[in-house]
Amino acid sequence: TWVLVGAGVAAALGLWLLVLALTPGLRRVLPMRRTHPGVRAGLHRDAAATVLRDRAMEVSGVQAARVRLRRRRARVRALSHFRELDDVRADLDGVLDDAVRGLGLARPPAVSLRVKRPGRKG
């Protein structure tokens, strides 16, 4: 009887995990800091990535920027076309750190930055 009870519990747990895997949930919403105890807010992941991309494009020397935002990490790829890469990287570090703090997320993502030159034509 104990084996049948254990098998039933395992089957019920497996069924519950399948139901959770198939429901959409709030995976695309990043939770924001709670300033008031009764208020909860979230920021859509695509909107946060757009804000980071726009802030990166404001840096002098950045030709293009791509941002991929996950729950724990924001990966930023930037193309620099006329300034030194180290200068652009230093400016982007400061701007993106300020932008991540300005989003007001409960768990701010770590920023991973990659700056390179565009490929040669022809």
Coordinates of C-alpha atoms in Angstrom, one line a residue:
T1 CA 0.0 0.0 0.0
W2 CA 2.9 2.4 0.7
V3 CA 4.2 1.9 -2.8
L4 CA 0.8 2.7 -4.3
V5 CA 0.5 5.8 -2.1
G6 CA 4.0 7.0 -3.1
A7 CA 3.2 6.4 -6.7
G8 CA 0.0 8.4 -6.5
V9 CA 1.8 11.3 -4.8
A10 CA 4.5 11.2 -7.4
A11 CA 1.9 11.2 -10.2
A12 CA -0.1 14.0 -8.7
L13 CA 3.1 16.1 -8.3
G14 CA 4.1 15.4 -11.9
L15 CA 0.7 16.4 -13.1
W16 CA 0.9 19.6 -11.1
L17 CA 4.3 20.4 -12.5
L18 CA 3.0 19.9 -16.0
V19 CA 0.1 22.3 -15.4
L20 CA 2.5 24.9 -14.1
A21 CA 4.8 24.5 -17.1
L22 CA 2.0 25.0 -19.5
T23 CA 0.5 28.2 -17.9
P24 CA 1.9 31.5 -19.1
G25 CA 2.5 33.1 -15.8
L26 CA 4.3 36.5 -15.4
R27 CA 7.7 35.6 -16.8
R28 CA 7.9 38.7 -18.9
V29 CA 7.2 41.1 -16.0
L30 CA 10.0 42.2 -13.7
P31 CA 8.9 43.1 -10.2
M32 CA 9.6 46.7 -9.1
R33 CA 10.6 47.9 -5.6
R34 CA 7.7 48.3 -3.2
T35 CA 7.6 51.9 -1.9
H36 CA 4.1 51.5 -0.4
P37 CA 3.1 48.3 1.4
G38 CA -0.2 47.9 -0.4
V39 CA 1.0 48.6 -3.9
R40 CA 2.7 46.1 -6.3
A41 CA 4.1 47.0 -9.7
G42 CA 5.9 45.4 -12.5
L43 CA 7.8 46.4 -15.6
H44 CA 7.5 44.5 -18.8
R45 CA 10.9 43.0 -19.8
D46 CA 10.7 44.4 -23.4
A47 CA 10.0 47.9 -22.1
A48 CA 13.0 47.8 -19.8
A49 CA 15.2 46.6 -22.6
T50 CA 14.0 49.5 -24.8
V51 CA 14.8 52.0 -22.1
L52 CA 18.3 50.5 -21.7
R53 CA 18.8 50.5 -25.5
D54 CA 17.7 54.2 -25.8
R55 CA 20.0 55.2 -23.0
A56 CA 22.9 53.4 -24.7
M57 CA 22.2 55.1 -28.0
E58 CA 22.5 58.5 -26.3
V59 CA 26.2 57.9 -25.7
S60 CA 28.5 59.6 -28.1
G61 CA 30.1 57.2 -30.5
V62 CA 27.5 54.4 -30.3
Q63 CA 26.3 53.5 -33.8
A64 CA 23.9 50.7 -32.8
A65 CA 23.0 48.9 -29.6
R66 CA 21.2 45.6 -28.8
V67 CA 19.9 44.7 -25.4
R68 CA 18.8 41.3 -24.2
L69 CA 17.2 41.4 -20.8
R70 CA 16.7 38.4 -18.6
R71 CA 15.7 38.3 -14.9
R72 CA 19.3 38.3 -13.6
R73 CA 21.4 39.7 -16.5
A74 CA 21.1 42.4 -19.1
R75 CA 23.4 41.7 -22.1
V76 CA 24.2 44.9 -24.0
R77 CA 26.0 44.8 -27.4
A78 CA 27.1 48.1 -28.8
L79 CA 28.9 49.1 -32.0
S80 CA 31.2 52.1 -31.8
H81 CA 32.2 53.9 -35.0
F82 CA 34.4 56.9 -34.2
R83 CA 35.6 56.9 -30.6
E84 CA 38.0 54.7 -28.8
L85 CA 36.4 51.5 -27.5
D86 CA 37.6 51.9 -23.9
D87 CA 36.1 55.4 -23.7
V88 CA 32.8 54.3 -25.1
R89 CA 32.8 51.3 -22.8
A90 CA 33.5 53.5 -19.7
D91 CA 30.7 55.9 -20.7
L92 CA 28.3 53.1 -21.4
D93 CA 29.1 51.5 -18.0
G94 CA 28.1 54.7 -16.2
V95 CA 25.0 55.4 -18.3
L96 CA 23.7 51.8 -18.1
D97 CA 24.3 51.6 -14.3
D98 CA 22.3 54.8 -13.8
A99 CA 19.6 53.5 -16.2
V100 CA 19.3 50.2 -14.3
R101 CA 19.0 52.0 -11.0
G102 CA 16.4 54.3 -12.5
L103 CA 14.2 51.4 -13.5
G104 CA 13.3 50.8 -9.9
L105 CA 13.4 47.0 -10.0
A106 CA 13.3 44.9 -6.9
R107 CA 16.3 42.9 -8.1
P108 CA 18.3 45.0 -10.6
P109 CA 20.0 42.8 -13.3
A110 CA 23.7 42.7 -13.7
V111 CA 24.9 44.5 -16.9
S112 CA 27.1 42.6 -19.2
L113 CA 28.6 44.9 -21.8
R114 CA 30.3 44.2 -25.1
V115 CA 31.6 47.0 -27.4
K116 CA 33.1 46.4 -30.8
R117 CA 33.7 48.0 -34.1
P118 CA 31.3 47.4 -37.0
G119 CA 32.5 44.8 -39.6
R120 CA 34.2 46.0 -42.8
K121 CA 32.1 46.4 -45.9
G122 CA 32.9 44.5 -49.0

